[in-house]
Amino acid sequence: MSESIEASELQDVIQGEDKVLIDVREKNELEETGFVPGAEHYPMSDFENAISSLDKDKTYYVMCRSGKRSEKVQHHLLDNGYKALNVEGGILAYDGPLDTF
């Protein structure tokens, strides 16, 4: 079963060592809009190469621009034995602090 959270809930839920926020947007998108502080960047275009470095004991919150690509990555993670939630609305719905390059 796939679960999701609203982007507005993100800051409340990603506290702790066992929770990781993954941003799957491409680098140029992060440069345009900024990114959530502490997010790990794994572009969707190269995600297959990154998945082996992830820890199955952690819970991953997956974010993109609007929530569509992150939902695909979330399902890929779930299909491979990881715990993952989609961030609904993505960076467009997120209203917290942002970092930039």
PDB file of C-alpha atoms in Angstrom:
ATOM      1  CA  MET A   1       0.000   0.000   0.000  1.00  0.00           C
ATOM      2  CA  SER A   2       1.403   3.388  -0.916  1.00  0.00           C
ATOM      3  CA  GLU A   3       1.167   6.263   1.490  1.00  0.00           C
ATOM      4  CA  SER A   4       1.648   9.966   0.999  1.00  0.00           C
ATOM      5  CA  ILE A   5       1.901  13.163   2.983  1.00  0.00           C
ATOM      6  CA  GLU A   6       1.065  16.733   2.082  1.00  0.00           C
ATOM      7  CA  ALA A   7       4.009  19.023   1.392  1.00  0.00           C
ATOM      8  CA  SER A   8       2.816  21.240   4.264  1.00  0.00           C
ATOM      9  CA  GLU A   9       3.462  18.336   6.693  1.00  0.00           C
ATOM     10  CA  LEU A  10       7.007  17.730   5.526  1.00  0.00           C
ATOM     11  CA  GLN A  11       8.909  19.643   8.205  1.00  0.00           C
ATOM     12  CA  ASP A  12       6.979  17.845  10.955  1.00  0.00           C
ATOM     13  CA  VAL A  13       7.640  14.325   9.721  1.00  0.00           C
ATOM     14  CA  ILE A  14      11.238  14.275   8.475  1.00  0.00           C
ATOM     15  CA  GLN A  15      12.750  14.581  11.918  1.00  0.00           C
ATOM     16  CA  GLY A  16      15.025  11.719  12.953  1.00  0.00           C
ATOM     17  CA  GLU A  17      17.860   9.583  11.660  1.00  0.00           C
ATOM     18  CA  ASP A  18      15.575   6.943  10.145  1.00  0.00           C
ATOM     19  CA  LYS A  19      13.725   9.391   7.855  1.00  0.00           C
ATOM     20  CA  VAL A  20      15.222  10.750   4.648  1.00  0.00           C
ATOM     21  CA  LEU A  21      13.851  13.263   2.162  1.00  0.00           C
ATOM     22  CA  ILE A  22      14.787  12.491  -1.447  1.00  0.00           C
ATOM     23  CA  ASP A  23      14.354  15.094  -4.173  1.00  0.00           C
ATOM     24  CA  VAL A  24      14.159  13.409  -7.593  1.00  0.00           C
ATOM     25  CA  ARG A  25      14.094  16.575  -9.698  1.00  0.00           C
ATOM     26  CA  GLU A  26      16.902  17.253 -12.134  1.00  0.00           C
ATOM     27  CA  LYS A  27      19.736  19.590 -11.075  1.00  0.00           C
ATOM     28  CA  ASN A  28      18.534  22.473 -13.264  1.00  0.00           C
ATOM     29  CA  GLU A  29      15.144  22.337 -11.504  1.00  0.00           C
ATOM     30  CA  LEU A  30      16.797  22.596  -8.098  1.00  0.00           C
ATOM     31  CA  GLU A  31      18.817  25.572  -9.344  1.00  0.00           C
ATOM     32  CA  GLU A  32      15.615  27.313 -10.520  1.00  0.00           C
ATOM     33  CA  THR A  33      13.460  26.828  -7.430  1.00  0.00           C
ATOM     34  CA  GLY A  34      15.755  25.841  -4.588  1.00  0.00           C
ATOM     35  CA  PHE A  35      15.374  22.710  -2.474  1.00  0.00           C
ATOM     36  CA  VAL A  36      14.325  21.668   1.012  1.00  0.00           C
ATOM     37  CA  PRO A  37      17.261  21.909   3.447  1.00  0.00           C
ATOM     38  CA  GLY A  38      18.677  18.484   4.191  1.00  0.00           C
ATOM     39  CA  ALA A  39      17.111  16.805   1.161  1.00  0.00           C
ATOM     40  CA  GLU A  40      19.222  14.251  -0.648  1.00  0.00           C
ATOM     41  CA  HIS A  41      19.298  14.711  -4.417  1.00  0.00           C
ATOM     42  CA  TYR A  42      18.821  11.634  -6.575  1.00  0.00           C
ATOM     43  CA  PRO A  43      17.643  12.753 -10.039  1.00  0.00           C
ATOM     44  CA  MET A  44      14.958  10.501 -11.478  1.00  0.00           C
ATOM     45  CA  SER A  45      16.994  10.167 -14.679  1.00  0.00           C
ATOM     46  CA  ASP A  46      19.731   8.379 -12.697  1.00  0.00           C
ATOM     47  CA  PHE A  47      17.709   6.903  -9.847  1.00  0.00           C
ATOM     48  CA  GLU A  48      18.276   3.286 -10.839  1.00  0.00           C
ATOM     49  CA  ASN A  49      22.004   3.745 -10.188  1.00  0.00           C
ATOM     50  CA  ALA A  50      21.362   5.322  -6.777  1.00  0.00           C
ATOM     51  CA  ILE A  51      18.884   2.843  -5.328  1.00  0.00           C
ATOM     52  CA  SER A  52      21.538   0.360  -4.227  1.00  0.00           C
ATOM     53  CA  SER A  53      23.066   2.989  -1.924  1.00  0.00           C
ATOM     54  CA  LEU A  54      19.818   3.405   0.049  1.00  0.00           C
ATOM     55  CA  ASP A  55      19.210   1.768   3.430  1.00  0.00           C
ATOM     56  CA  LYS A  56      16.115  -0.464   3.687  1.00  0.00           C
ATOM     57  CA  ASP A  57      15.863   0.328   7.421  1.00  0.00           C
ATOM     58  CA  LYS A  58      15.050   3.985   6.697  1.00  0.00           C
ATOM     59  CA  THR A  59      11.831   5.617   5.542  1.00  0.00           C
ATOM     60  CA  TYR A  60      12.106   7.715   2.395  1.00  0.00           C
ATOM     61  CA  TYR A  61       9.946  10.737   1.631  1.00  0.00           C
ATOM     62  CA  VAL A  62      10.103  11.315  -2.106  1.00  0.00           C
ATOM     63  CA  MET A  63       9.603  14.779  -3.601  1.00  0.00           C
ATOM     64  CA  CYS A  64       9.606  16.296  -7.082  1.00  0.00           C
ATOM     65  CA  ARG A  65       8.037  19.372  -8.669  1.00  0.00           C
ATOM     66  CA  SER A  66       4.359  18.430  -8.316  1.00  0.00           C
ATOM     67  CA  GLY A  67       4.225  14.872  -6.978  1.00  0.00           C
ATOM     68  CA  LYS A  68       3.897  12.834 -10.181  1.00  0.00           C
ATOM     69  CA  ARG A  69       7.518  11.740 -10.718  1.00  0.00           C
ATOM     70  CA  SER A  70       8.007  11.216  -7.005  1.00  0.00           C
ATOM     71  CA  GLU A  71       5.000   8.884  -6.959  1.00  0.00           C
ATOM     72  CA  LYS A  72       6.641   6.753  -9.665  1.00  0.00           C
ATOM     73  CA  VAL A  73       9.897   6.633  -7.683  1.00  0.00           C
ATOM     74  CA  GLN A  74       7.956   5.838  -4.511  1.00  0.00           C
ATOM     75  CA  HIS A  75       6.340   2.818  -6.180  1.00  0.00           C
ATOM     76  CA  HIS A  76       9.734   1.693  -7.503  1.00  0.00           C
ATOM     77  CA  LEU A  77      11.131   1.875  -3.964  1.00  0.00           C
ATOM     78  CA  LEU A  78       8.158  -0.011  -2.523  1.00  0.00           C
ATOM     79  CA  ASP A  79       8.472  -2.699  -5.208  1.00  0.00           C
ATOM     80  CA  ASN A  80      12.110  -3.163  -4.169  1.00  0.00           C
ATOM     81  CA  GLY A  81      11.476  -3.530  -0.433  1.00  0.00           C
ATOM     82  CA  TYR A  82      11.985   0.046   0.769  1.00  0.00           C
ATOM     83  CA  LYS A  83       9.658   2.122   2.942  1.00  0.00           C
ATOM     84  CA  ALA A  84       8.626   5.200   0.951  1.00  0.00           C
ATOM     85  CA  LEU A  85       6.009   7.951   1.015  1.00  0.00           C
ATOM     86  CA  ASN A  86       5.187  10.413  -1.736  1.00  0.00           C
ATOM     87  CA  VAL A  87       5.155  14.145  -0.951  1.00  0.00           C
ATOM     88  CA  GLU A  88       1.872  15.288  -2.528  1.00  0.00           C
ATOM     89  CA  GLY A  89       2.096  18.554  -4.420  1.00  0.00           C
ATOM     90  CA  GLY A  90       5.892  18.517  -4.448  1.00  0.00           C
ATOM     91  CA  ILE A  91       7.989  21.653  -4.224  1.00  0.00           C
ATOM     92  CA  LEU A  92       5.120  23.688  -5.711  1.00  0.00           C
ATOM     93  CA  ALA A  93       3.037  23.036  -2.585  1.00  0.00           C
ATOM     94  CA  TYR A  94       5.911  23.319  -0.099  1.00  0.00           C
ATOM     95  CA  ASP A  95       5.976  26.592   1.840  1.00  0.00           C
ATOM     96  CA  GLY A  96       8.916  26.042   4.177  1.00  0.00           C
ATOM     97  CA  PRO A  97      12.537  27.216   4.006  1.00  0.00           C
ATOM     98  CA  LEU A  98      14.596  26.561   0.879  1.00  0.00           C
ATOM     99  CA  ASP A  99      18.287  26.272   0.172  1.00  0.00           C
ATOM    100  CA  THR A 100      19.902  27.310  -3.089  1.00  0.00           C
ATOM    101  CA  PHE A 101      23.147  26.482  -4.903  1.00  0.00           C
TER     102      PHE A 101
END
